[in-house]
Structure formats: structure tokens, C-alpha cells
Amino acid sequence: MLEWRAGGTNMAKLINYEEIVKKWKTFSTDMLLPSYTGIPTFFGIPSQKEVKDLDIALVGVPFDMGVTMRTGTRLGPREIRNQSRIVGVYNHHMRMTPFAELRVADVGDVPFQTTYNLEEAQHDIETFYGTLSSAGVLPITAGGDHSITFPILKAIAPKKKIGLVHFDTHCDTAQPFAGSGLHHACPFRNAVESGLVDPERAIQIGIRGGFELLWQFSYESKMRVVHIEEFYELGSKKVAQEIREMMGDEPVYISFDIDCLDPAFAPGTGTPAAGGMSTFEALQTLRGLRGLNIIGGDLVEVSPPFDLAGITALAGATIMFEILCLAAESPALARS
Ligand SMILES: [Mn+2]
């Protein structure tokens, strides 16, 4: 017999936990514990290393050796796990919980052989996601800096070029910098040049700030760049509609850099830029993307040392949950 250990007997009457255990494909008794107790996995779901029976794996990539400015995102996955316990398990907008429909687990963090060599570290990331991909498991990731997205795409993108929905302050299509072409400001240049992403089915949303001169590649390769001013002119509904038209039924990856949000909503990040969208506006845009053929997603660049009261990690966990819920409806999951 399960108990509501916080002692809220009224709550226990309202929610039939026995039914939840019976119906949910993903269940952990930690989900019943007060969110400030226990070991903080993503959303309180079970932690397991074995991936073969999963539909979706939640993965941490505690890596920040790809940054061009301030560090700290290596601590992102741990703090997002912590704040995710506050986010909970139910999506009020979609009226669903992905844990009832699918087998989802926190598969832990990417194990690194080395974090002191970008090329080798990216190889470790690619190897880990290759295992998930071979098992037919869809990954949703908490970073880490944005350099992690390129090796993830290398591991999971099918032979056909995929579409990209990218929220960010920066286009991240810069040239090599300080001796490396694998840093966090160029994953999407690498993804296009490697033939993983179709630039004409790539949209970059929320772009602004003084690094504009670095994004020439986005324009030359015909990626769709939605500056923050245009985002506000169009509104989240029209932007979501444009994304849906651009992506159709083809495979799509969603990459969300938390610095897309205004620093008022996400101060804890390495390269913040004032004048961004709110957490709500980002969520509203994502909510317009139900039914896309999502093959994976990530939430990157949360840097807890620069955060205040967990605002950024909470926003990150909330957006990660929204992407997870979108993925839960993806046709890409209809594999078995
Ligand atoms: Mn970025």
C-alpha cells in the first residue's frame, strides 16, 4: 500500500496512486515523495543504465569545455535535475503525462574518458548517443554547453538530412575560434557542413546582440533567421505555424539554448543578451509544435554558478519537460 508520506491525507484521497502505478509505463516511488527529498533524477523518474526497453531517455551532458566565454554549464544537468522535481509530471496545456504513455528513464550522464580534449570529448558524446540510437531510443538532453549538440546530431541523425528548430540568442554558425572548430558557437555550421541538417529546413529563433557579424554562414546557407524583433512582430502562433510548414512530416531536432530567454528570466548562462523573450513566450511557441516528427531535443547552456534562486535551472527544466511532452507525441516513436 502506497502512502502519501508528507501526511496530506486529503491529497491521497484526490489522487489514486494505486491506479497510477498500474497505468503508468514509467513509475518510481520517488514521484510520490515530497520534491525536496530523495535523489533528484529528472522529474523523479526511475534512473537506469539499461536502455533497450525505453522509448525516451533523459540524458545529462555535464560538459563546458566548448565555451567561448563564461564557464559553469557542466553543473547544468545536476541543477536541472534538482529543479525538475518542482516542475512535476503533468503538462496542463497538453493534458498529458509522458510517463503514463511511454517508458522514460533518466539514464544518467554521458561518461567522459576525457574532458580536456574537445575532439575526444565529442567522440565520447557521439558514442553514448550512438548506443541510444541503435536501441531505437529517443534522447532528450540537459547540457552542458551548446558544443554538445553537434556530436548528438552525428549519432542520431538518419541518413536523410533533418530539420532543425533552434531557439537561441546566437545562430551558433561561427567560424573556428581560438584554435578549435568544435566550440559552442558553431555546432550548427558543423551540422550543415557535415550534411546532417538541411539549412533550408533550419529555423533559428530569438537571435539578437553584438555577435551578429559571426552568423554569415546562416544567411549564406539559407537558414531562416528570426531575430527577436521579428519574433515579437509575428507572435508565437505565427512563428510556430511557419515552423510546422517548414518541417512537414520530416524528422526534426529541437535545440533550445536557455540564453534565448531574456536575462531577467534566465540570468544563469554563459553569454546572456538583454532584450530576449520570456519563458512563457518560449513555452507558447513550443506548444504550437505538437505532432512534429521529433527525433530528439536538448536544453543547453544553464550555468548554475551565475544563476539566482534557481530561476534559470527551473526555466530549463520546464522547457525540457515541454520538449519531452512534444516528443511523446512524435511519430518517430511509432517504432514498435
Ligand atoms: Mn547556443
mmCIF file of N, CA, C and O in Angstrom, residues 19-21 23-27 31 43 45 56 87-104 290 321 324-329:
data_model
loop_
_atom_site.group_PDB
_atom_site.id
_atom_site.type_symbol
_atom_site.label_atom_id
_atom_site.label_comp_id
_atom_site.label_asym_id
_atom_site.label_seq_id
_atom_site.Cartn_x
_atom_site.Cartn_y
_atom_site.Cartn_z
ATOM 1 N N GLU A 19 -3.804 3.363 -8.923
ATOM 2 C CA GLU A 19 -4.145 3.436 -10.351
ATOM 3 C C GLU A 19 -2.965 3.946 -11.174
ATOM 4 O O GLU A 19 -2.694 3.455 -12.261
ATOM 5 N N ILE A 20 -2.274 4.942 -10.626
ATOM 6 C CA ILE A 20 -1.112 5.496 -11.333
ATOM 7 C C ILE A 20 -0.074 4.405 -11.552
ATOM 8 O O ILE A 20 0.437 4.226 -12.649
ATOM 9 N N VAL A 21 0.201 3.651 -10.507
ATOM 10 C CA VAL A 21 1.202 2.588 -10.603
ATOM 11 C C VAL A 21 0.793 1.584 -11.680
ATOM 12 O O VAL A 21 1.614 1.118 -12.465
ATOM 13 N N LYS A 23 -1.282 2.062 -14.300
ATOM 14 C CA LYS A 23 -1.444 2.587 -15.659
ATOM 15 C C LYS A 23 -0.166 3.163 -16.269
ATOM 16 O O LYS A 23 0.013 3.142 -17.472
ATOM 17 N N TRP A 24 0.673 3.719 -15.431
ATOM 18 C CA TRP A 24 1.832 4.428 -15.983
ATOM 19 C C TRP A 24 2.903 3.452 -16.430
ATOM 20 O O TRP A 24 3.284 2.545 -15.695
ATOM 21 N N LYS A 25 3.416 3.684 -17.632
ATOM 22 C CA LYS A 25 4.510 2.841 -18.102
ATOM 23 C C LYS A 25 5.807 3.172 -17.367
ATOM 24 O O LYS A 25 6.672 2.328 -17.205
ATOM 25 N N THR A 26 5.944 4.433 -16.976
ATOM 26 C CA THR A 26 7.108 4.838 -16.179
ATOM 27 C C THR A 26 6.630 5.154 -14.776
ATOM 28 O O THR A 26 5.731 5.960 -14.595
ATOM 29 N N PHE A 27 7.229 4.498 -13.824
ATOM 30 C CA PHE A 27 6.827 4.823 -12.456
ATOM 31 C C PHE A 27 7.987 4.637 -11.494
ATOM 32 O O PHE A 27 8.749 3.689 -11.590
ATOM 33 N N MET A 31 8.396 9.536 -7.234
ATOM 34 C CA MET A 31 7.431 10.507 -7.731
ATOM 35 C C MET A 31 6.392 10.861 -6.665
ATOM 36 O O MET A 31 5.712 11.874 -6.769
ATOM 37 N N PHE A 43 12.643 14.815 -13.139
ATOM 38 C CA PHE A 43 11.208 14.691 -12.874
ATOM 39 C C PHE A 43 10.871 13.533 -11.921
ATOM 40 O O PHE A 43 9.722 13.094 -11.861
ATOM 41 N N ILE A 45 11.758 10.474 -12.169
ATOM 42 C CA ILE A 45 11.544 9.197 -12.858
ATOM 43 C C ILE A 45 12.653 8.204 -12.503
ATOM 44 O O ILE A 45 13.686 8.594 -11.966
ATOM 45 N N ILE A 56 12.015 6.774 -24.484
ATOM 46 C CA ILE A 56 12.751 8.046 -24.387
ATOM 47 C C ILE A 56 13.756 7.962 -23.244
ATOM 48 O O ILE A 56 13.435 7.468 -22.161
ATOM 49 N N VAL A 87 8.981 20.950 -11.208
ATOM 50 C CA VAL A 87 8.166 21.009 -12.436
ATOM 51 C C VAL A 87 7.069 19.953 -12.396
ATOM 52 O O VAL A 87 5.928 20.191 -12.812
ATOM 53 N N GLY A 88 7.416 18.756 -11.894
ATOM 54 C CA GLY A 88 6.390 17.727 -11.762
ATOM 55 C C GLY A 88 6.262 16.835 -12.972
ATOM 56 O O GLY A 88 7.191 16.718 -13.771
ATOM 57 N N VAL A 89 5.102 16.211 -13.119
ATOM 58 C CA VAL A 89 4.943 15.136 -14.107
ATOM 59 C C VAL A 89 3.786 15.357 -15.071
ATOM 60 O O VAL A 89 3.580 14.574 -15.986
ATOM 61 N N TYR A 90 3.010 16.416 -14.865
ATOM 62 C CA TYR A 90 1.800 16.607 -15.671
ATOM 63 C C TYR A 90 1.882 17.897 -16.466
ATOM 64 O O TYR A 90 2.257 18.939 -15.936
ATOM 65 N N ASN A 91 1.514 17.830 -17.759
ATOM 66 C CA ASN A 91 1.508 19.010 -18.616
ATOM 67 C C ASN A 91 0.069 19.502 -18.741
ATOM 68 O O ASN A 91 -0.751 18.873 -19.401
ATOM 69 N N HIS A 92 -0.222 20.621 -18.105
ATOM 70 C CA HIS A 92 -1.619 21.083 -18.062
ATOM 71 C C HIS A 92 -2.119 21.498 -19.439
ATOM 72 O O HIS A 92 -3.292 21.371 -19.755
ATOM 73 N N HIS A 93 -1.218 22.047 -20.276
ATOM 74 C CA HIS A 93 -1.627 22.508 -21.596
ATOM 75 C C HIS A 93 -1.989 21.329 -22.504
ATOM 76 O O HIS A 93 -3.015 21.333 -23.171
ATOM 77 N N MET A 94 -1.125 20.312 -22.493
ATOM 78 C CA MET A 94 -1.361 19.137 -23.352
ATOM 79 C C MET A 94 -2.260 18.111 -22.672
ATOM 80 O O MET A 94 -2.680 17.147 -23.298
ATOM 81 N N ARG A 95 -2.544 18.334 -21.412
ATOM 82 C CA ARG A 95 -3.348 17.405 -20.610
ATOM 83 C C ARG A 95 -2.796 15.983 -20.710
ATOM 84 O O ARG A 95 -3.537 15.044 -21.010
ATOM 85 N N MET A 96 -1.522 15.885 -20.492
ATOM 86 C CA MET A 96 -0.916 14.558 -20.573
ATOM 87 C C MET A 96 0.302 14.475 -19.667
ATOM 88 O O MET A 96 0.876 15.472 -19.265
ATOM 89 N N THR A 97 0.628 13.251 -19.323
ATOM 90 C CA THR A 97 1.914 12.994 -18.699
ATOM 91 C C THR A 97 2.646 11.975 -19.564
ATOM 92 O O THR A 97 2.110 10.910 -19.866
ATOM 93 N N PRO A 98 3.839 12.335 -20.001
ATOM 94 C CA PRO A 98 4.566 11.419 -20.888
ATOM 95 C C PRO A 98 4.892 10.098 -20.196
ATOM 96 O O PRO A 98 5.100 9.089 -20.861
ATOM 97 N N PHE A 99 4.891 10.097 -18.867
ATOM 98 C CA PHE A 99 5.287 8.900 -18.113
ATOM 99 C C PHE A 99 4.178 7.849 -18.058
ATOM 100 O O PHE A 99 4.416 6.706 -17.699
ATOM 101 N N ALA A 100 2.962 8.286 -18.396
ATOM 102 C CA ALA A 100 1.868 7.319 -18.471
ATOM 103 C C ALA A 100 1.884 6.598 -19.813
ATOM 104 O O ALA A 100 1.568 5.424 -19.903
ATOM 105 N N GLU A 101 2.276 7.341 -20.850
ATOM 106 C CA GLU A 101 2.183 6.804 -22.212
ATOM 107 C C GLU A 101 3.422 5.989 -22.611
ATOM 108 O O GLU A 101 3.323 5.099 -23.443
ATOM 109 N N LEU A 102 4.560 6.364 -22.061
ATOM 110 C CA LEU A 102 5.826 5.844 -22.584
ATOM 111 C C LEU A 102 6.757 5.383 -21.477
ATOM 112 O O LEU A 102 6.600 5.754 -20.322
ATOM 113 N N ARG A 103 7.748 4.586 -21.881
ATOM 114 C CA ARG A 103 8.803 4.186 -20.946
ATOM 115 C C ARG A 103 9.940 5.203 -21.032
ATOM 116 O O ARG A 103 10.621 5.284 -22.050
ATOM 117 N N VAL A 104 10.071 5.991 -19.987
ATOM 118 C CA VAL A 104 11.077 7.053 -19.945
ATOM 119 C C VAL A 104 11.974 6.822 -18.732
ATOM 120 O O VAL A 104 11.475 6.477 -17.664
ATOM 121 N N ARG A 290 3.009 20.751 -31.649
ATOM 122 C CA ARG A 290 2.554 19.369 -31.401
ATOM 123 C C ARG A 290 2.446 18.589 -32.705
ATOM 124 O O ARG A 290 1.989 19.098 -33.712
ATOM 125 N N PHE A 321 10.848 19.714 -20.084
ATOM 126 C CA PHE A 321 9.615 18.923 -19.935
ATOM 127 C C PHE A 321 8.677 19.148 -21.119
ATOM 128 O O PHE A 321 8.058 18.213 -21.632
ATOM 129 N N LEU A 324 10.022 17.246 -23.984
ATOM 130 C CA LEU A 324 9.748 15.829 -23.728
ATOM 131 C C LEU A 324 8.297 15.488 -24.081
ATOM 132 O O LEU A 324 8.033 14.457 -24.715
ATOM 133 N N CYS A 325 7.361 16.349 -23.704
ATOM 134 C CA CYS A 325 5.945 16.101 -23.997
ATOM 135 C C CYS A 325 5.677 16.152 -25.503
ATOM 136 O O CYS A 325 4.863 15.377 -26.023
ATOM 137 N N LEU A 326 6.345 17.070 -26.212
ATOM 138 C CA LEU A 326 6.211 17.104 -27.682
ATOM 139 C C LEU A 326 6.741 15.803 -28.274
ATOM 140 O O LEU A 326 6.127 15.203 -29.155
ATOM 141 N N ALA A 327 7.889 15.343 -27.771
ATOM 142 C CA ALA A 327 8.498 14.114 -28.279
ATOM 143 C C ALA A 327 7.613 12.902 -28.002
ATOM 144 O O ALA A 327 7.580 11.948 -28.789
ATOM 145 N N ALA A 328 6.862 12.977 -26.886
ATOM 146 C CA ALA A 328 5.990 11.852 -26.518
ATOM 147 C C ALA A 328 4.902 11.624 -27.563
ATOM 148 O O ALA A 328 4.340 10.537 -27.657
ATOM 149 N N GLU A 329 4.599 12.674 -28.350
ATOM 150 C CA GLU A 329 3.579 12.544 -29.404
ATOM 151 C C GLU A 329 4.201 12.366 -30.784
ATOM 152 O O GLU A 329 3.487 12.349 -31.781
#
